[in-house]
PDB file of C-alpha atoms and ligand atoms in Angstrom:
ATOM      1  CA  MET A 191     154.231  -0.931  66.936  1.00  0.00           C
ATOM      2  CA  THR A 192     153.980  -3.770  69.482  1.00  0.00           C
ATOM      3  CA  GLN A 193     154.192  -7.219  67.891  1.00  0.00           C
ATOM      4  CA  ILE A 194     152.371 -10.212  69.385  1.00  0.00           C
ATOM      5  CA  ASP A 195     154.864 -11.771  71.761  1.00  0.00           C
ATOM      6  CA  PRO A 196     153.196 -14.481  73.858  1.00  0.00           C
ATOM      7  CA  ASP A 197     156.376 -14.851  75.955  1.00  0.00           C
ATOM      8  CA  GLN A 198     156.255 -11.242  77.162  1.00  0.00           C
ATOM      9  CA  ALA A 199     153.597  -9.933  79.550  1.00  0.00           C
ATOM     10  CA  HIS A 200     151.644  -7.038  78.000  1.00  0.00           C
ATOM     11  CA  PRO A 201     149.532  -4.360  79.771  1.00  0.00           C
ATOM     12  CA  ALA A 202     146.378  -5.088  77.707  1.00  0.00           C
ATOM     13  CA  ARG A 203     146.427  -8.776  78.574  1.00  0.00           C
ATOM     14  CA  ILE A 204     147.480  -8.243  82.216  1.00  0.00           C
ATOM     15  CA  TYR A 205     144.517  -5.894  82.578  1.00  0.00           C
ATOM     16  CA  ASP A 206     142.250  -8.418  80.859  1.00  0.00           C
ATOM     17  CA  TYR A 207     143.304 -11.069  83.391  1.00  0.00           C
ATOM     18  CA  LEU A 208     142.675  -8.666  86.286  1.00  0.00           C
ATOM     19  CA  LEU A 209     139.169  -8.053  84.895  1.00  0.00           C
ATOM     20  CA  GLY A 210     138.523 -11.796  84.724  1.00  0.00           C
ATOM     21  CA  GLY A 211     138.909 -12.064  80.934  1.00  0.00           C
ATOM     22  CA  ALA A 212     140.312 -14.949  78.910  1.00  0.00           C
ATOM     23  CA  CYS A 213     142.509 -13.116  76.367  1.00  0.00           C
ATOM     24  CA  ASN A 214     145.848 -13.612  78.077  1.00  0.00           C
ATOM     25  CA  PHE A 215     148.908 -15.848  78.033  1.00  0.00           C
ATOM     26  CA  ALA A 216     150.886 -17.559  80.813  1.00  0.00           C
ATOM     27  CA  PRO A 217     153.390 -14.651  81.225  1.00  0.00           C
ATOM     28  CA  ASP A 218     150.464 -12.187  81.525  1.00  0.00           C
ATOM     29  CA  ARG A 219     148.842 -14.353  84.206  1.00  0.00           C
ATOM     30  CA  ALA A 220     152.146 -14.786  86.055  1.00  0.00           C
ATOM     31  CA  PHE A 221     152.668 -11.001  85.994  1.00  0.00           C
ATOM     32  CA  ALA A 222     149.111 -10.346  87.180  1.00  0.00           C
ATOM     33  CA  GLU A 223     149.411 -12.878  90.011  1.00  0.00           C
ATOM     34  CA  GLU A 224     152.651 -11.221  91.142  1.00  0.00           C
ATOM     35  CA  PHE A 225     150.919  -7.836  90.831  1.00  0.00           C
ATOM     36  CA  LEU A 226     148.078  -9.127  93.049  1.00  0.00           C
ATOM     37  CA  ARG A 227     150.579 -10.535  95.547  1.00  0.00           C
ATOM     38  CA  VAL A 228     152.201  -7.122  96.096  1.00  0.00           C
ATOM     39  CA  LEU A 229     148.979  -5.122  95.612  1.00  0.00           C
ATOM     40  CA  PRO A 230     145.946  -7.278  96.435  1.00  0.00           C
ATOM     41  CA  THR A 231     143.529  -4.483  95.445  1.00  0.00           C
ATOM     42  CA  ALA A 232     144.766  -4.392  91.819  1.00  0.00           C
ATOM     43  CA  ALA A 233     141.791  -6.355  90.444  1.00  0.00           C
ATOM     44  CA  ASP A 234     139.394  -3.996  92.244  1.00  0.00           C
ATOM     45  CA  ALA A 235     141.325  -1.078  90.755  1.00  0.00           C
ATOM     46  CA  ALA A 236     140.789  -2.484  87.246  1.00  0.00           C
ATOM     47  CA  ARG A 237     137.056  -2.860  87.863  1.00  0.00           C
ATOM     48  CA  ILE A 238     136.866   0.662  89.347  1.00  0.00           C
ATOM     49  CA  ASN A 239     138.536   1.995  86.219  1.00  0.00           C
ATOM     50  CA  ARG A 240     136.067   0.164  83.986  1.00  0.00           C
ATOM     51  CA  ALA A 241     133.136   1.505  86.049  1.00  0.00           C
ATOM     52  CA  PHE A 242     134.496   5.039  85.568  1.00  0.00           C
ATOM     53  CA  LEU A 243     134.546   4.465  81.795  1.00  0.00           C
ATOM     54  CA  GLN A 244     130.846   3.716  81.929  1.00  0.00           C
ATOM     55  CA  ARG A 245     130.042   6.730  84.144  1.00  0.00           C
ATOM     56  CA  VAL A 246     131.927   9.155  81.946  1.00  0.00           C
ATOM     57  CA  VAL A 247     130.518   7.754  78.699  1.00  0.00           C
ATOM     58  CA  ARG A 248     126.986   8.063  80.132  1.00  0.00           C
ATOM     59  CA  TYR A 249     127.812  11.616  81.227  1.00  0.00           C
ATOM     60  CA  CYS A 250     129.045  12.564  77.727  1.00  0.00           C
ATOM     61  CA  ALA A 251     125.957  10.970  76.179  1.00  0.00           C
ATOM     62  CA  SER A 252     123.771  13.007  78.573  1.00  0.00           C
ATOM     63  CA  GLN A 253     125.514  16.124  77.188  1.00  0.00           C
ATOM     64  CA  GLY A 254     124.609  15.112  73.638  1.00  0.00           C
ATOM     65  CA  VAL A 255     127.997  13.624  72.697  1.00  0.00           C
ATOM     66  CA  ASN A 256     127.528  10.499  70.631  1.00  0.00           C
ATOM     67  CA  GLN A 257     131.011   9.872  69.241  1.00  0.00           C
ATOM     68  CA  PHE A 258     134.095   8.655  71.070  1.00  0.00           C
ATOM     69  CA  LEU A 259     137.811   8.175  70.489  1.00  0.00           C
ATOM     70  CA  ASP A 260     139.089   5.593  72.992  1.00  0.00           C
ATOM     71  CA  LEU A 261     142.902   5.686  73.053  1.00  0.00           C
ATOM     72  CA  GLY A 262     144.553   2.662  74.674  1.00  0.00           C
ATOM     73  CA  SER A 263     141.177   0.925  74.638  1.00  0.00           C
ATOM     74  CA  GLY A 264     142.435  -2.532  75.642  1.00  0.00           C
ATOM     75  CA  ILE A 265     140.713  -5.851  75.167  1.00  0.00           C
ATOM     76  CA  PRO A 266     136.947  -5.350  74.903  1.00  0.00           C
ATOM     77  CA  THR A 267     135.082  -6.647  77.895  1.00  0.00           C
ATOM     78  CA  VAL A 268     131.464  -6.265  78.851  1.00  0.00           C
ATOM     79  CA  GLY A 269     130.435  -2.640  79.268  1.00  0.00           C
ATOM     80  CA  ASN A 270     132.702  -1.062  76.684  1.00  0.00           C
ATOM     81  CA  VAL A 271     131.968   2.315  75.100  1.00  0.00           C
ATOM     82  CA  HIS A 272     129.647   1.136  72.283  1.00  0.00           C
ATOM     83  CA  GLU A 273     127.678  -0.977  74.767  1.00  0.00           C
ATOM     84  CA  THR A 274     127.395   1.860  77.282  1.00  0.00           C
ATOM     85  CA  ALA A 275     126.266   4.351  74.616  1.00  0.00           C
ATOM     86  CA  PRO A 276     124.567   2.175  71.996  1.00  0.00           C
ATOM     87  CA  GLY A 277     124.433   3.702  68.526  1.00  0.00           C
ATOM     88  CA  SER A 278     127.321   6.060  69.188  1.00  0.00           C
ATOM     89  CA  ARG A 279     130.252   6.167  66.789  1.00  0.00           C
ATOM     90  CA  VAL A 280     133.444   4.836  68.335  1.00  0.00           C
ATOM     91  CA  LEU A 281     137.038   4.431  67.258  1.00  0.00           C
ATOM     92  CA  TYR A 282     138.971   2.147  69.586  1.00  0.00           C
ATOM     93  CA  VAL A 283     142.764   2.460  69.310  1.00  0.00           C
ATOM     94  CA  ASP A 284     145.339   0.207  70.931  1.00  0.00           C
ATOM     95  CA  ASN A 285     148.919  -0.731  70.131  1.00  0.00           C
ATOM     96  CA  ASP A 286     148.397  -4.356  71.136  1.00  0.00           C
ATOM     97  CA  PRO A 287     147.506  -6.534  68.112  1.00  0.00           C
ATOM     98  CA  ILE A 288     145.644  -8.992  70.350  1.00  0.00           C
ATOM     99  CA  ALA A 289     143.461  -6.253  71.801  1.00  0.00           C
ATOM    100  CA  ILE A 290     142.635  -5.085  68.269  1.00  0.00           C
ATOM    101  CA  ALA A 291     142.001  -8.613  66.941  1.00  0.00           C
ATOM    102  CA  HIS A 292     139.504  -9.193  69.764  1.00  0.00           C
ATOM    103  CA  SER A 293     137.956  -5.772  69.263  1.00  0.00           C
ATOM    104  CA  GLU A 294     137.385  -6.543  65.578  1.00  0.00           C
ATOM    105  CA  ILE A 295     135.599  -9.788  66.435  1.00  0.00           C
ATOM    106  CA  GLU A 296     133.545  -8.029  69.100  1.00  0.00           C
ATOM    107  CA  LEU A 297     132.597  -5.219  66.700  1.00  0.00           C
ATOM    108  CA  ALA A 298     131.703  -7.406  63.701  1.00  0.00           C
ATOM    109  CA  GLU A 299     128.002  -6.679  64.213  1.00  0.00           C
ATOM    110  CA  THR A 300     128.449  -3.014  65.198  1.00  0.00           C
ATOM    111  CA  PRO A 301     128.919  -0.907  62.058  1.00  0.00           C
ATOM    112  CA  THR A 302     129.218   2.336  64.037  1.00  0.00           C
ATOM    113  CA  ALA A 303     132.371   1.234  65.895  1.00  0.00           C
ATOM    114  CA  ARG A 304     135.834   0.374  64.580  1.00  0.00           C
ATOM    115  CA  ALA A 305     139.139  -0.725  66.053  1.00  0.00           C
ATOM    116  CA  LEU A 306     142.518   0.526  64.897  1.00  0.00           C
ATOM    117  CA  LEU A 307     145.957  -0.862  65.635  1.00  0.00           C
ATOM    118  CA  GLY A 308     147.859   2.319  66.402  1.00  0.00           C
ATOM    119  CA  ASP A 309     150.095   4.168  68.792  1.00  0.00           C
ATOM    120  CA  LEU A 310     148.552   7.153  70.542  1.00  0.00           C
ATOM    121  CA  ARG A 311     151.956   8.856  70.401  1.00  0.00           C
ATOM    122  CA  GLU A 312     151.278   9.283  66.656  1.00  0.00           C
ATOM    123  CA  PRO A 313     148.312  11.678  66.731  1.00  0.00           C
ATOM    124  CA  GLU A 314     148.439  12.583  63.032  1.00  0.00           C
ATOM    125  CA  THR A 315     147.886   8.956  61.986  1.00  0.00           C
ATOM    126  CA  ILE A 316     145.201   8.424  64.610  1.00  0.00           C
ATOM    127  CA  LEU A 317     143.373  11.672  63.791  1.00  0.00           C
ATOM    128  CA  GLU A 318     143.346  10.829  60.094  1.00  0.00           C
ATOM    129  CA  ALA A 319     141.785   7.434  60.861  1.00  0.00           C
ATOM    130  CA  ALA A 320     139.390   9.049  63.337  1.00  0.00           C
ATOM    131  CA  ALA A 321     138.125  11.416  60.656  1.00  0.00           C
ATOM    132  CA  SER A 322     136.847   8.432  58.665  1.00  0.00           C
ATOM    133  CA  VAL A 323     134.728   7.197  61.607  1.00  0.00           C
ATOM    134  CA  LEU A 324     133.900  10.356  63.565  1.00  0.00           C
ATOM    135  CA  ASP A 325     132.800  13.836  62.553  1.00  0.00           C
ATOM    136  CA  LEU A 326     135.622  15.872  64.073  1.00  0.00           C
ATOM    137  CA  SER A 327     133.785  19.127  63.375  1.00  0.00           C
ATOM    138  CA  GLN A 328     131.332  18.058  66.120  1.00  0.00           C
ATOM    139  CA  PRO A 329     132.013  17.397  69.839  1.00  0.00           C
ATOM    140  CA  ILE A 330     133.533  14.041  70.707  1.00  0.00           C
ATOM    141  CA  GLY A 331     134.575  12.264  73.902  1.00  0.00           C
ATOM    142  CA  VAL A 332     138.259  11.362  74.052  1.00  0.00           C
ATOM    143  CA  LEU A 333     139.065   8.623  76.550  1.00  0.00           C
ATOM    144  CA  MET A 334     142.595   7.930  77.765  1.00  0.00           C
ATOM    145  CA  LEU A 335     141.970   5.543  80.618  1.00  0.00           C
ATOM    146  CA  ALA A 336     144.803   3.793  82.449  1.00  0.00           C
ATOM    147  CA  VAL A 337     147.106   4.310  79.490  1.00  0.00           C
ATOM    148  CA  LEU A 338     149.084   7.554  79.836  1.00  0.00           C
ATOM    149  CA  HIS A 339     151.190   6.157  82.684  1.00  0.00           C
ATOM    150  CA  PHE A 340     152.723   3.855  80.059  1.00  0.00           C
ATOM    151  CA  ILE A 341     153.987   6.895  78.163  1.00  0.00           C
ATOM    152  CA  PRO A 342     157.033   8.736  79.539  1.00  0.00           C
ATOM    153  CA  ASP A 343     156.201  12.084  77.905  1.00  0.00           C
ATOM    154  CA  PRO A 344     152.573  12.188  76.728  1.00  0.00           C
ATOM    155  CA  HIS A 345     152.129  15.996  76.779  1.00  0.00           C
ATOM    156  CA  THR A 346     152.837  16.765  73.112  1.00  0.00           C
ATOM    157  CA  ALA A 347     150.600  13.998  71.796  1.00  0.00           C
ATOM    158  CA  VAL A 348     147.756  14.778  74.231  1.00  0.00           C
ATOM    159  CA  ALA A 349     147.947  18.496  73.383  1.00  0.00           C
ATOM    160  CA  ARG A 350     147.650  17.615  69.696  1.00  0.00           C
ATOM    161  CA  TYR A 351     144.380  15.708  70.269  1.00  0.00           C
ATOM    162  CA  LEU A 352     143.036  18.555  72.392  1.00  0.00           C
ATOM    163  CA  SER A 353     143.850  21.109  69.715  1.00  0.00           C
ATOM    164  CA  GLU A 354     142.008  19.120  67.023  1.00  0.00           C
ATOM    165  CA  ILE A 355     138.750  18.336  68.811  1.00  0.00           C
ATOM    166  CA  ALA A 356     135.733  20.618  68.397  1.00  0.00           C
ATOM    167  CA  ALA A 357     134.502  22.990  71.111  1.00  0.00           C
ATOM    168  CA  GLY A 358     132.105  21.147  73.416  1.00  0.00           C
ATOM    169  CA  SER A 359     134.258  17.991  73.342  1.00  0.00           C
ATOM    170  CA  TYR A 360     135.221  16.151  76.533  1.00  0.00           C
ATOM    171  CA  VAL A 361     138.488  14.488  77.544  1.00  0.00           C
ATOM    172  CA  ALA A 362     138.555  11.841  80.266  1.00  0.00           C
ATOM    173  CA  ILE A 363     141.752  10.501  81.823  1.00  0.00           C
ATOM    174  CA  THR A 364     142.507   8.002  84.539  1.00  0.00           C
ATOM    175  CA  HIS A 365     146.133   7.838  85.570  1.00  0.00           C
ATOM    176  CA  GLY A 366     148.271   5.766  87.945  1.00  0.00           C
ATOM    177  CA  THR A 367     149.883   7.625  90.831  1.00  0.00           C
ATOM    178  CA  MET A 368     152.258   6.981  93.708  1.00  0.00           C
ATOM    179  CA  GLU A 369     150.229   9.320  95.929  1.00  0.00           C
ATOM    180  CA  GLY A 370     147.840   7.851  98.503  1.00  0.00           C
ATOM    181  CA  THR A 371     148.036   5.041 100.959  1.00  0.00           C
ATOM    182  CA  PRO A 372     148.436   1.613  99.344  1.00  0.00           C
ATOM    183  CA  ASP A 373     151.801  -0.076  99.835  1.00  0.00           C
ATOM    184  CA  GLY A 374     153.541  -2.185  97.243  1.00  0.00           C
ATOM    185  CA  ARG A 375     153.505   0.225  94.320  1.00  0.00           C
ATOM    186  CA  GLY A 376     157.292   0.444  94.205  1.00  0.00           C
ATOM    187  CA  ASP A 377     157.270  -3.311  93.599  1.00  0.00           C
ATOM    188  CA  VAL A 378     154.637  -2.885  90.869  1.00  0.00           C
ATOM    189  CA  LEU A 379     156.770  -0.272  89.109  1.00  0.00           C
ATOM    190  CA  ARG A 380     159.776  -2.617  89.224  1.00  0.00           C
ATOM    191  CA  LEU A 381     157.568  -5.404  87.882  1.00  0.00           C
ATOM    192  CA  TYR A 382     156.375  -3.287  84.935  1.00  0.00           C
ATOM    193  CA  ALA A 383     159.918  -2.100  84.190  1.00  0.00           C
ATOM    194  CA  SER A 384     161.132  -5.701  84.102  1.00  0.00           C
ATOM    195  CA  SER A 385     158.307  -6.654  81.693  1.00  0.00           C
ATOM    196  CA  GLY A 386     159.402  -4.062  79.120  1.00  0.00           C
ATOM    197  CA  SER A 387     156.409  -1.735  79.756  1.00  0.00           C
ATOM    198  CA  PRO A 388     157.781   0.741  82.319  1.00  0.00           C
ATOM    199  CA  ALA A 389     155.157   2.899  84.005  1.00  0.00           C
ATOM    200  CA  THR A 390     155.399   6.591  84.923  1.00  0.00           C
ATOM    201  CA  PRO A 391     153.064   7.452  87.820  1.00  0.00           C
ATOM    202  CA  ARG A 392     152.038  11.110  88.068  1.00  0.00           C
ATOM    203  CA  ASP A 393     150.731  13.273  90.889  1.00  0.00           C
ATOM    204  CA  ARG A 394     147.458  15.212  90.944  1.00  0.00           C
ATOM    205  CA  GLU A 395     149.032  18.392  89.554  1.00  0.00           C
ATOM    206  CA  GLU A 396     150.688  16.575  86.640  1.00  0.00           C
ATOM    207  CA  VAL A 397     147.412  14.877  85.787  1.00  0.00           C
ATOM    208  CA  ALA A 398     145.672  18.279  85.770  1.00  0.00           C
ATOM    209  CA  ARG A 399     148.417  19.596  83.486  1.00  0.00           C
ATOM    210  CA  LEU A 400     147.543  16.948  80.875  1.00  0.00           C
ATOM    211  CA  VAL A 401     144.265  18.782  80.223  1.00  0.00           C
ATOM    212  CA  GLY A 402     145.765  22.263  80.543  1.00  0.00           C
ATOM    213  CA  GLY A 403     143.714  24.920  78.763  1.00  0.00           C
ATOM    214  CA  MET A 404     140.458  23.010  79.176  1.00  0.00           C
ATOM    215  CA  GLU A 405     137.755  23.490  81.801  1.00  0.00           C
ATOM    216  CA  ILE A 406     138.153  20.763  84.427  1.00  0.00           C
ATOM    217  CA  LEU A 407     134.694  19.612  85.500  1.00  0.00           C
ATOM    218  CA  ALA A 408     133.737  19.256  89.168  1.00  0.00           C
ATOM    219  CA  PRO A 409     134.841  17.543  91.323  1.00  0.00           C
ATOM    220  CA  GLY A 410     138.289  18.085  89.726  1.00  0.00           C
ATOM    221  CA  VAL A 411     141.185  15.625  89.755  1.00  0.00           C
ATOM    222  CA  VAL A 412     140.007  13.009  92.254  1.00  0.00           C
ATOM    223  CA  TRP A 413     140.494   9.359  93.088  1.00  0.00           C
ATOM    224  CA  THR A 414     138.679   7.474  90.347  1.00  0.00           C
ATOM    225  CA  PRO A 415     135.790   6.171  92.527  1.00  0.00           C
ATOM    226  CA  GLU A 416     135.145   9.759  93.660  1.00  0.00           C
ATOM    227  CA  TRP A 417     134.385  11.076  90.177  1.00  0.00           C
ATOM    228  CA  ARG A 418     130.603  11.555  90.278  1.00  0.00           C
ATOM    229  CA  PRO A 419     129.907   8.240  92.005  1.00  0.00           C
ATOM    230  CA  GLU A 420     126.499   6.701  91.407  1.00  0.00           C
ATOM    231  CA  ARG A 421     126.510   4.981  94.808  1.00  0.00           C
ATOM    232  CA  ASP A 422     128.345   5.472  98.109  1.00  0.00           C
ATOM    233  CA  VAL A 423     132.127   5.067  97.820  1.00  0.00           C
ATOM    234  CA  VAL A 424     133.132   2.273 100.174  1.00  0.00           C
ATOM    235  CA  GLY A 425     136.674   1.705 101.427  1.00  0.00           C
ATOM    236  CA  ASP A 426     139.756   3.796 100.743  1.00  0.00           C
ATOM    237  CA  PRO A 427     139.347   5.485  97.321  1.00  0.00           C
ATOM    238  CA  ALA A 428     143.151   5.629  97.019  1.00  0.00           C
ATOM    239  CA  GLU A 429     143.094   1.859  96.558  1.00  0.00           C
ATOM    240  CA  SER A 430     141.893   2.599  93.021  1.00  0.00           C
ATOM    241  CA  LEU A 431     145.570   3.534  92.410  1.00  0.00           C
ATOM    242  CA  THR A 432     144.443   6.112  89.850  1.00  0.00           C
ATOM    243  CA  TYR A 433     143.281   9.692  89.608  1.00  0.00           C
ATOM    244  CA  ALA A 434     140.434  10.604  87.281  1.00  0.00           C
ATOM    245  CA  VAL A 435     139.779  13.889  85.530  1.00  0.00           C
ATOM    246  CA  VAL A 436     137.199  15.001  82.974  1.00  0.00           C
ATOM    247  CA  ALA A 437     137.615  18.278  81.110  1.00  0.00           C
ATOM    248  CA  ARG A 438     135.585  20.150  78.522  1.00  0.00           C
ATOM    249  CA  LYS A 439     136.880  22.162  75.612  1.00  0.00           C
ATOM    250  CA  GLY A 440     135.216  25.573  75.638  1.00  0.00           C
TER     251      GLY A 440
HETATM  252  C1  SAM B 183     145.534  -0.924  81.535  1.00  0.00           C
HETATM  253  S1  SAM B 183     144.953  -1.073  79.895  1.00  0.00           S
HETATM  254  C2  SAM B 183     143.523   0.009  79.951  1.00  0.00           C
HETATM  255  C3  SAM B 183     142.434  -0.379  78.971  1.00  0.00           C
HETATM  256  C4  SAM B 183     141.220   0.567  78.898  1.00  0.00           C
HETATM  257  N1  SAM B 183     141.620   1.907  78.507  1.00  0.00           N
HETATM  258  C5  SAM B 183     140.458   0.649  80.203  1.00  0.00           C
HETATM  259  O1  SAM B 183     140.696   1.594  80.947  1.00  0.00           O
HETATM  260  O2  SAM B 183     139.629  -0.230  80.489  1.00  0.00           O
HETATM  261  C6  SAM B 183     146.137  -0.052  78.988  1.00  0.00           C
HETATM  262  C7  SAM B 183     146.022  -0.210  77.490  1.00  0.00           C
HETATM  263  O3  SAM B 183     146.811   0.794  76.846  1.00  0.00           O
HETATM  264  C8  SAM B 183     147.427   0.199  75.708  1.00  0.00           C
HETATM  265  N2  SAM B 183     148.588   1.029  75.322  1.00  0.00           N
HETATM  266  C9  SAM B 183     149.746   1.198  76.001  1.00  0.00           C
HETATM  267  N3  SAM B 183     150.551   2.073  75.343  1.00  0.00           N
HETATM  268  C10 SAM B 183     149.875   2.475  74.225  1.00  0.00           C
HETATM  269  C11 SAM B 183     150.173   3.357  73.142  1.00  0.00           C
HETATM  270  N4  SAM B 183     151.332   3.998  73.085  1.00  0.00           N
HETATM  271  N5  SAM B 183     149.255   3.517  72.171  1.00  0.00           N
HETATM  272  C12 SAM B 183     148.065   2.848  72.223  1.00  0.00           C
HETATM  273  N6  SAM B 183     147.728   1.999  73.217  1.00  0.00           N
HETATM  274  C13 SAM B 183     148.614   1.803  74.212  1.00  0.00           C
HETATM  275  C14 SAM B 183     147.765  -1.199  76.151  1.00  0.00           C
HETATM  276  O4  SAM B 183     147.954  -2.078  75.075  1.00  0.00           O
HETATM  277  C15 SAM B 183     146.536  -1.543  76.982  1.00  0.00           C
HETATM  278  O5  SAM B 183     145.534  -2.141  76.203  1.00  0.00           O
END
């Protein structure tokens, strides 16, 4: 499990800085500024990812799903799952103690949502905790947004979650990729590797393989802004740096 180390940049706090949050330390800010220097669209990419979270949670809610397992949930910022689908049951899971400490404060008045310090690579532990918050015999939404690229081999763990969820459940993933047009991503990968959180970008096919066996919803594996946009997509969608996919368990 990750310990709090204020001298080491951490993905949760880098992302928080990119979103304009205040839960970050000097090394996180230095990393994020360097990130923005080599990839100036990185802050937009973070916001695009957060907007996708809201679209997919609203979609699941429209399909009658009112419980969510958010793996690699990060530091709660405005528009998180329980705010997007009020009254739904939510288990947030992150391996960063700071993200969880902030989530607990944020959730103090929300009895239907809980935060768990945990590693998504340990599905048995997470599923056991999930069963105390969610009814796993009923459909749930599993979110793995901007997290699986921090895991070198996520297939076994992801498959375990997919095997345990009830028919009618949804899985949503956003995932960093080296495909597309933006320059500077080689530098970003070197930056992450030097911070102790190496990233593994994946191509469209590999992202589809993560939800193998499930029905991938239209429009398929697409740049994140292109997944059922609620307004016109402006600019180059590849600047989101991530692919998005939503799949349903039949
Ligand atoms: C870029 S942030 C994304 C946050 C949120 N999912 C979103 O999309 O807004 C990635 C998060 O994944 C978390 N994380 C990385 N590896 C993890 C693991 N093995 N288990 C649980 N969380 C992890 C990090 O701590 C960080 O909060």
